[in-house]
Coordinates of C-alpha atoms in Angstrom, one line a residue:
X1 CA -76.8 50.4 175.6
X2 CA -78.4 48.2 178.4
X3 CA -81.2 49.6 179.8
X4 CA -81.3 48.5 184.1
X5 CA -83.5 49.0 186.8
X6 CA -82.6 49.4 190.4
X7 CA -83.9 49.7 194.2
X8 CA -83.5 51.9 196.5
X9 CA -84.6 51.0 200.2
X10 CA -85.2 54.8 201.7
X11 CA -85.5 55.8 205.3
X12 CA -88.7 57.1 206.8
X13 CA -87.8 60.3 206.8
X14 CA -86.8 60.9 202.9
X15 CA -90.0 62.7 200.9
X16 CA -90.9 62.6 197.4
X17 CA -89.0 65.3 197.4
X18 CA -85.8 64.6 198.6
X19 CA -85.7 61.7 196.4
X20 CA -86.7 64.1 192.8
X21 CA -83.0 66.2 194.5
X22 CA -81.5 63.0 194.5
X23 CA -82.3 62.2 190.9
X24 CA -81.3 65.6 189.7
X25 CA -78.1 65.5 191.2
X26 CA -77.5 62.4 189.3
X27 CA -78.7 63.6 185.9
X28 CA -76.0 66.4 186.3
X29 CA -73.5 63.3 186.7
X30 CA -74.4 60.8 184.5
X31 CA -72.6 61.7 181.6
X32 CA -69.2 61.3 183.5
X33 CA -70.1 57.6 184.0
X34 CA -71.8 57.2 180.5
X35 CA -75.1 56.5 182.1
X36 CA -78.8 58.4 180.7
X37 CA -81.4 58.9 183.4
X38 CA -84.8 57.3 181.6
X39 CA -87.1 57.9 184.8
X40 CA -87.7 56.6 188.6
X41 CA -90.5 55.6 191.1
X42 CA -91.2 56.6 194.5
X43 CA -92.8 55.1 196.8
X44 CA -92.9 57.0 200.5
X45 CA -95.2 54.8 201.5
X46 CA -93.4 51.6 201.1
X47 CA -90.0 53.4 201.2
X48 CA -88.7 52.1 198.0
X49 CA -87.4 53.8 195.4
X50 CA -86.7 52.7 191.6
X51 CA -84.4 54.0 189.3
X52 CA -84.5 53.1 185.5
X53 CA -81.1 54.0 183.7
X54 CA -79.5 53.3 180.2
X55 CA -75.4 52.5 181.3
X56 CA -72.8 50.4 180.1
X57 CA -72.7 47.9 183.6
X58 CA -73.9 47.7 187.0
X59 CA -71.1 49.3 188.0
X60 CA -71.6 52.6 186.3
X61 CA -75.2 53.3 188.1
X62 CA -72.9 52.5 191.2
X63 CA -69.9 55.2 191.0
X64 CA -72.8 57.5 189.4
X65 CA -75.2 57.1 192.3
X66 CA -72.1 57.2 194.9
X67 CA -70.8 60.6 193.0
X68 CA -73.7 62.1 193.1
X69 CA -75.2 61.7 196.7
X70 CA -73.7 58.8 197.8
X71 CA -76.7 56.4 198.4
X72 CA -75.9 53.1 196.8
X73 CA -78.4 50.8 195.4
X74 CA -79.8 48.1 197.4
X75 CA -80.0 45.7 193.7
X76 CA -79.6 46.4 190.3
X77 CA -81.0 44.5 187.7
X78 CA -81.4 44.4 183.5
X79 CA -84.5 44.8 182.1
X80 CA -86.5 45.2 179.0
X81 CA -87.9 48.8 178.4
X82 CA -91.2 47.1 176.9
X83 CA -91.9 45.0 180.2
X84 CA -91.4 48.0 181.8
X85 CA -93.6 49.7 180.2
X86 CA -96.2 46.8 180.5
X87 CA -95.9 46.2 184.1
X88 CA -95.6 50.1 184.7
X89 CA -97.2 52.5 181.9
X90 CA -94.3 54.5 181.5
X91 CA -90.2 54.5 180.8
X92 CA -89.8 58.3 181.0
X93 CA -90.4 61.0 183.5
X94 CA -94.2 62.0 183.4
X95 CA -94.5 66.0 182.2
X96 CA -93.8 68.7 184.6
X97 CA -96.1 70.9 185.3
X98 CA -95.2 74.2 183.6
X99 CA -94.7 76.1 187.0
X100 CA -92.4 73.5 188.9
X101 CA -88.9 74.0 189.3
X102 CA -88.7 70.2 190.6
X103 CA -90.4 67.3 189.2
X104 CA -91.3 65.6 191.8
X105 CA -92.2 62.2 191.1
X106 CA -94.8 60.3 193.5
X107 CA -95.1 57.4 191.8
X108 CA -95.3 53.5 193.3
X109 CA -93.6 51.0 191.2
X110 CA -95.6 48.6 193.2
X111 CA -98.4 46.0 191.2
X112 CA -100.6 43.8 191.8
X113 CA -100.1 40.8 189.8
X114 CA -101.7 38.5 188.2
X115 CA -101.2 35.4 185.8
X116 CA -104.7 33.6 184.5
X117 CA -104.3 30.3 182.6
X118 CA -107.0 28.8 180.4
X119 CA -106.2 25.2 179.7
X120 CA -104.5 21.9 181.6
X121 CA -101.0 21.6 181.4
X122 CA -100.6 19.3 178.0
X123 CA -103.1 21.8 175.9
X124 CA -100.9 25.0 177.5
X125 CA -97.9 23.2 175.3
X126 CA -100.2 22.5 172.2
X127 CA -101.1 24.9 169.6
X128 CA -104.6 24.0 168.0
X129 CA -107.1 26.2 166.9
X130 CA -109.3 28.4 168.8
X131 CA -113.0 27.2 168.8
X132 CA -115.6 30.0 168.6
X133 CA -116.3 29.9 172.5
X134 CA -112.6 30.4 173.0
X135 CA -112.3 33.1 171.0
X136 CA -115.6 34.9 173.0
X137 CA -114.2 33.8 176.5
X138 CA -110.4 35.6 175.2
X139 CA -112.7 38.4 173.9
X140 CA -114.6 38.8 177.3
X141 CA -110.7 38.5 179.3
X142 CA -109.8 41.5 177.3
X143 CA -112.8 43.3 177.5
X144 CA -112.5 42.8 181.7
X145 CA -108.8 43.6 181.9
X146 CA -109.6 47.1 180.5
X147 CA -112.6 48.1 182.0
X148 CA -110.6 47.3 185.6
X149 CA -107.5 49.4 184.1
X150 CA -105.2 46.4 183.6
X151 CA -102.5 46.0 181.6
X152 CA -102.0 42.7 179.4
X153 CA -98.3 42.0 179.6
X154 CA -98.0 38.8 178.0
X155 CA -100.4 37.1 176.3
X156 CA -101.2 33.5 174.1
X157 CA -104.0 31.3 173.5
X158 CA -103.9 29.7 176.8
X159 CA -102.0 32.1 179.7
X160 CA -102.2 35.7 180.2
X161 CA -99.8 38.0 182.4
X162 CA -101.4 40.9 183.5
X163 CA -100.4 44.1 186.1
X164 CA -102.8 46.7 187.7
X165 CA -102.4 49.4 190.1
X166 CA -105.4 48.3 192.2
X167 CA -105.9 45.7 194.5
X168 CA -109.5 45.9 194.4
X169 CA -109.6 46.3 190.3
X170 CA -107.7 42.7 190.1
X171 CA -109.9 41.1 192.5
X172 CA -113.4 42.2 190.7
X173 CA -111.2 41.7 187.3
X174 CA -110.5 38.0 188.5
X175 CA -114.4 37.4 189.2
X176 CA -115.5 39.3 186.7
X177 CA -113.6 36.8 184.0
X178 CA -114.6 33.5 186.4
X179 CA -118.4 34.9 185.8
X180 CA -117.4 35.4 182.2
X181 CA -115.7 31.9 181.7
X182 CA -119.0 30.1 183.1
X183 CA -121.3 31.7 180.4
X184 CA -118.5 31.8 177.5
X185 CA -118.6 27.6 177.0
X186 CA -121.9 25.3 176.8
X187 CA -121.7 23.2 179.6
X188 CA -120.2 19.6 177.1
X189 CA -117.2 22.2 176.1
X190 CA -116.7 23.5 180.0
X191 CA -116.3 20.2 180.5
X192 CA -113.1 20.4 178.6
X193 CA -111.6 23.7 179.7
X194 CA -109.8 24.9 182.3
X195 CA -109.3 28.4 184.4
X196 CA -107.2 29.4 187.1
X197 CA -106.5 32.7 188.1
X198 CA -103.0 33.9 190.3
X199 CA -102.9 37.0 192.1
X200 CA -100.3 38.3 194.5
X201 CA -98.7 41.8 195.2
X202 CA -94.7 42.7 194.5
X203 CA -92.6 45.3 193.4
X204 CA -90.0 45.1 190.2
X205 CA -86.7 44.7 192.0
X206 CA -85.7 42.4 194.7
X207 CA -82.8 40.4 195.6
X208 CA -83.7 37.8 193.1
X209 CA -83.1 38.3 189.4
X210 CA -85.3 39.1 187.1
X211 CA -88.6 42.0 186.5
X212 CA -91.2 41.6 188.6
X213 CA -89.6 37.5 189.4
X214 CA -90.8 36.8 192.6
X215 CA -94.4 38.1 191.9
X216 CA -94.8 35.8 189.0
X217 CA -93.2 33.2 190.3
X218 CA -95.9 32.8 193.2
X219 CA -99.0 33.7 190.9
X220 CA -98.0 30.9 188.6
X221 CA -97.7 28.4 191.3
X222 CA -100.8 29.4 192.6
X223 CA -102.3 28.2 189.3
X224 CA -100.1 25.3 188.5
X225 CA -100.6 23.6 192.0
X226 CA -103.0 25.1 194.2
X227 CA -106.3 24.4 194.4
X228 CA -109.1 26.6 193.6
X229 CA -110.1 28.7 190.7
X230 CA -109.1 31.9 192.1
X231 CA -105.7 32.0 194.7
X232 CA -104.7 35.1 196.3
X233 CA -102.0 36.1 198.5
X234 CA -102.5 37.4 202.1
X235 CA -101.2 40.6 200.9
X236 CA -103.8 40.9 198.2
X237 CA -106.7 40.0 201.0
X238 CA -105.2 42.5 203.3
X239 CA -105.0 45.6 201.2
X240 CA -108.6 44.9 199.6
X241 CA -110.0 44.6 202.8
X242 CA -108.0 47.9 203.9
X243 CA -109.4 49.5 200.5
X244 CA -113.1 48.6 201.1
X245 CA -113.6 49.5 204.5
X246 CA -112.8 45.8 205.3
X247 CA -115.1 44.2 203.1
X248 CA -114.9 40.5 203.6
X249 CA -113.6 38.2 200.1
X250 CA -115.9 35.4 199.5
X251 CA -114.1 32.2 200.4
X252 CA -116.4 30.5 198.1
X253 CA -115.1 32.4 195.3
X254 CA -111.8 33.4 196.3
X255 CA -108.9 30.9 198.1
X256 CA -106.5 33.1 200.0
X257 CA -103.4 31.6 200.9
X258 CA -101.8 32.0 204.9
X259 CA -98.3 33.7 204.7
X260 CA -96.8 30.3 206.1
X261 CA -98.8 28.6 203.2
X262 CA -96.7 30.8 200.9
X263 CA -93.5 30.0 201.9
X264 CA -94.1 26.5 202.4
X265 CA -95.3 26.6 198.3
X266 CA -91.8 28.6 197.9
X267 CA -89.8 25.8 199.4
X268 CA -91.8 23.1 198.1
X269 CA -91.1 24.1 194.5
X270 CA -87.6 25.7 194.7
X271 CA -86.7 22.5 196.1
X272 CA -88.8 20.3 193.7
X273 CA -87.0 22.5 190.7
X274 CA -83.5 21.0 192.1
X275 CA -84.2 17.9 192.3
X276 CA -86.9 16.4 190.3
X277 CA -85.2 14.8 188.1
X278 CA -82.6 12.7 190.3
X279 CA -84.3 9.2 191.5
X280 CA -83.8 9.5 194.9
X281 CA -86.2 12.4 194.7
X282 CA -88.8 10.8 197.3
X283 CA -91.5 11.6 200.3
X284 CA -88.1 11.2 202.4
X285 CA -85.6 13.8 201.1
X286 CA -88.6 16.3 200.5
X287 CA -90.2 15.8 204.3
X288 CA -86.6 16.4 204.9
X289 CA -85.2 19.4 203.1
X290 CA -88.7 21.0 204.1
X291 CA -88.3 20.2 207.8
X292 CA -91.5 18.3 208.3
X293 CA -92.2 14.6 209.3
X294 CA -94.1 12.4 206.3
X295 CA -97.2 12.9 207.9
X296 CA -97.2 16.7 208.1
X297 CA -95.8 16.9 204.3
X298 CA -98.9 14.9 203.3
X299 CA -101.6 17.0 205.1
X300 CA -99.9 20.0 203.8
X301 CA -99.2 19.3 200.6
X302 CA -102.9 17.6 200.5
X303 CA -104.9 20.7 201.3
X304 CA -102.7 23.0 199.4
X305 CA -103.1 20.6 195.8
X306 CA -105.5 18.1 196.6
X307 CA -102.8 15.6 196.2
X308 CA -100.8 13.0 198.2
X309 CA -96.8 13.9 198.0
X310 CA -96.2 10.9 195.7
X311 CA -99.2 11.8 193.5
X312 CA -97.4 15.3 193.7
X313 CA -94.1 14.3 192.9
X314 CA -95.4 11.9 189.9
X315 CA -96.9 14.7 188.5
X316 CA -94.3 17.5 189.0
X317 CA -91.7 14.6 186.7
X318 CA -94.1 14.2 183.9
X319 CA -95.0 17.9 183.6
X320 CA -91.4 18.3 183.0
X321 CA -90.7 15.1 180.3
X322 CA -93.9 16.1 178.6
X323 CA -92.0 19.5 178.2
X324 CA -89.0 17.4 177.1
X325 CA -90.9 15.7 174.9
X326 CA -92.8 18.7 173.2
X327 CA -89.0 20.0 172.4
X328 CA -87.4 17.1 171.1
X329 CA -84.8 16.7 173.6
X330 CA -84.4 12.6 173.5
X331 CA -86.2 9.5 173.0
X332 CA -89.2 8.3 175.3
X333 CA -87.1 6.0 177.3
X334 CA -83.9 9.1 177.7
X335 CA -86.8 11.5 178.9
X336 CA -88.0 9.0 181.2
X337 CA -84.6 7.9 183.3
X338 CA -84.0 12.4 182.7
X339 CA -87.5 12.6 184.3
X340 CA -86.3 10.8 187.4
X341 CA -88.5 7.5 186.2
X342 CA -86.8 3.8 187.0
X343 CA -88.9 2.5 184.0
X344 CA -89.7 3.7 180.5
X345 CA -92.6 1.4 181.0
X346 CA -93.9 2.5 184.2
X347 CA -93.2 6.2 183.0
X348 CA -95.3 5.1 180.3
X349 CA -97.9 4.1 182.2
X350 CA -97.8 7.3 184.4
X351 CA -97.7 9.6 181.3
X352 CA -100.7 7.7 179.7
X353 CA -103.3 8.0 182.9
X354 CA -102.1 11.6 183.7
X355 CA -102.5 13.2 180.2
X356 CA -104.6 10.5 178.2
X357 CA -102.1 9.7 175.5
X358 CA -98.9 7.7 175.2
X359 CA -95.9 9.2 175.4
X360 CA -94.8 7.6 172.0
X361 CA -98.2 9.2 170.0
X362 CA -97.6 12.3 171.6
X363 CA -93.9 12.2 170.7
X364 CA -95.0 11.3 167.2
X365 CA -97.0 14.9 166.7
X366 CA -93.7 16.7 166.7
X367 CA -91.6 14.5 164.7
X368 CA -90.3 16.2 161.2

């Protein structure tokens, strides 16, 4: 049976309490609406609730949670029980302590994420094997993420996912591994390599789809496009500060992003994601869709990625044919008119100065 997650927006007034009445009443339901109660979160502090629940559809959880206090979930969403228990240590209700009546459960669902990538984009696609220093840095990463309680969602050769509990853990677990990655490499293979580190705050359900989405959507654009080594959120810099007695982040180590520097970096690629691969994808319908004249787009988009918006643009179209490419889905000159490219030759051209290699030889490494 599907196994789905949903969110409960609670007033200021509702306790931990209230909310562990609220999920007894619907464990005495559930079976009328063929729906198993795995667990929830509370979070008074936030006033969020989260309800994990095996049922056949949506609309079970709905006519159960209506039955049985009549509070209806604010989204409902599917989800895999091992992500959950990844990004939140558990998929069942914690023990009760042996003289409670009620087990009251005072538990955030909210993380701190963050996503940590280890190579440029073209290697992050290639498989080759790990040299020595590699494997040490991967060995150091792993050795960080537990000693700051982490927990290693995902993982490959190149990109991890990880989720803590702390702020301030992920922060000294982001330096920690940008201390580690400087010492792991001699300085001809550091050369080579690559490390950028995401980190932003969210909680499992919101009104887009998918676990955890909207964190991990903006900790991978903060490595893919941002600048700097380490990129937090303003959330992230606010509840550290608020943790250590307003300890002050080194801007030297650490690039926070201004809240109107995330949602620009929202729009930017939402929009970019729509449209990247139709030609008249230009400085013009972007500076347009994103209400800004062409000269605010550029200083924008310049101290957010170091780039102009056509560099940006360029590059945003041959991430996505080199990912065509890697799969197979056409021949070079197909990917490049699909890429949003007027000519296979200037595509070329473009493919050859931003990832040093032809588009042809690199097509010719996956070929049966």
């Amino acid at each position: 049976m599907p196994l789905y997650m949903d969110r409960h927006d609670i007033p200021e007034e509702i306790t931990a309490e209230h909310v562990a009445l609220m999920h007894q009443e619907d464990l005495k339901v559930e079976h009328l609406y063929g729906c198993k109660g795995m667990t929830y979160w509370c979070d008074t502090k936030r006033h969020t609730a989260f309800c994990l629940i095996e049922a056949p559809n949506r609309e079970a959880i709905q006519n159960m949670h209506n039955h049985a206090h009549g509070d209806f979930p604010h989204d409902i969403i599917e989800v895999d029980p091992h992500l959950v228990e990844s990004f939140l240590g558990r998929i069942e209700d914690p023990q009760k302590g042996e003289n409670e009546d009620l087990n009251i459960i005072d538990d955030p669902a909210f993380r701190v994420i963050m996503v940590l990538e280890t190579s440029d984009y073209l290697h992050r696609l290639d498989t080759h094997q790990l040299s020595m220093f590699t494997q040490k840095f991967h060995r150091s990463v792993a050795k960080s993420v537990n000693h700051f309680e982490g927990s290693i969602v995902r993982e490959n050769d190149k990109s991890y996912l990880i989720s803590f509990k702390s702020v301030t853990n992920a922060v000294l677990c982001a330096v920690k591994i940008q201390e580690s990655f400087k010492y792991s490499y001699p300085k001809l293979e550091r050369d080579n390599q690559r490390l950028k580190i995401g980190i932003c705050t969210g909680a499992p359900v919101t009104a887009k789809d998918g676990f955890f989405s909207e964190s991990i959507f903006l900790a991978t654009q903060m490595c893919e496009i941002i600048q700097g080594q380490i990129v937090i959120s303003p959330s992230v810099k606010s509840l550290y500060e608020n943790e250590n007695r307003n300890a002050v982040i080194d801007d030297q180590l650490v690039r926070t992003l201004t809240p109107q520097e995330v949602l620009f970096v929202t729009q930017l690629v939402e929009f970019c994601e729509l449209t990247w691969n139709k030609s008249n994808f230009n400085i013009i319908t972007l500076s347009k869709e994103l209400g800004h004249s062409k000269s605010q787009l550029y200083r924008k988009v310049k101290k957010l990625t170091g780039k102009s918006p056509i560099t940006f643009i360029r590059e945003y179209r041959l991430h996505k044919a080199l990912e065509l490419i890697h799969n197979q889905q056409g021949n070079i000159s197909e990917i490049a008119f699909e890429s949003g490219f007027n000519s296979p030759a200037y595509f070329s051209k473009s493919f050859l100065e931003k990832f040093g290699i032809l588009p042809s030889k690199y097509a010719q490494m996956y070929q049966s």
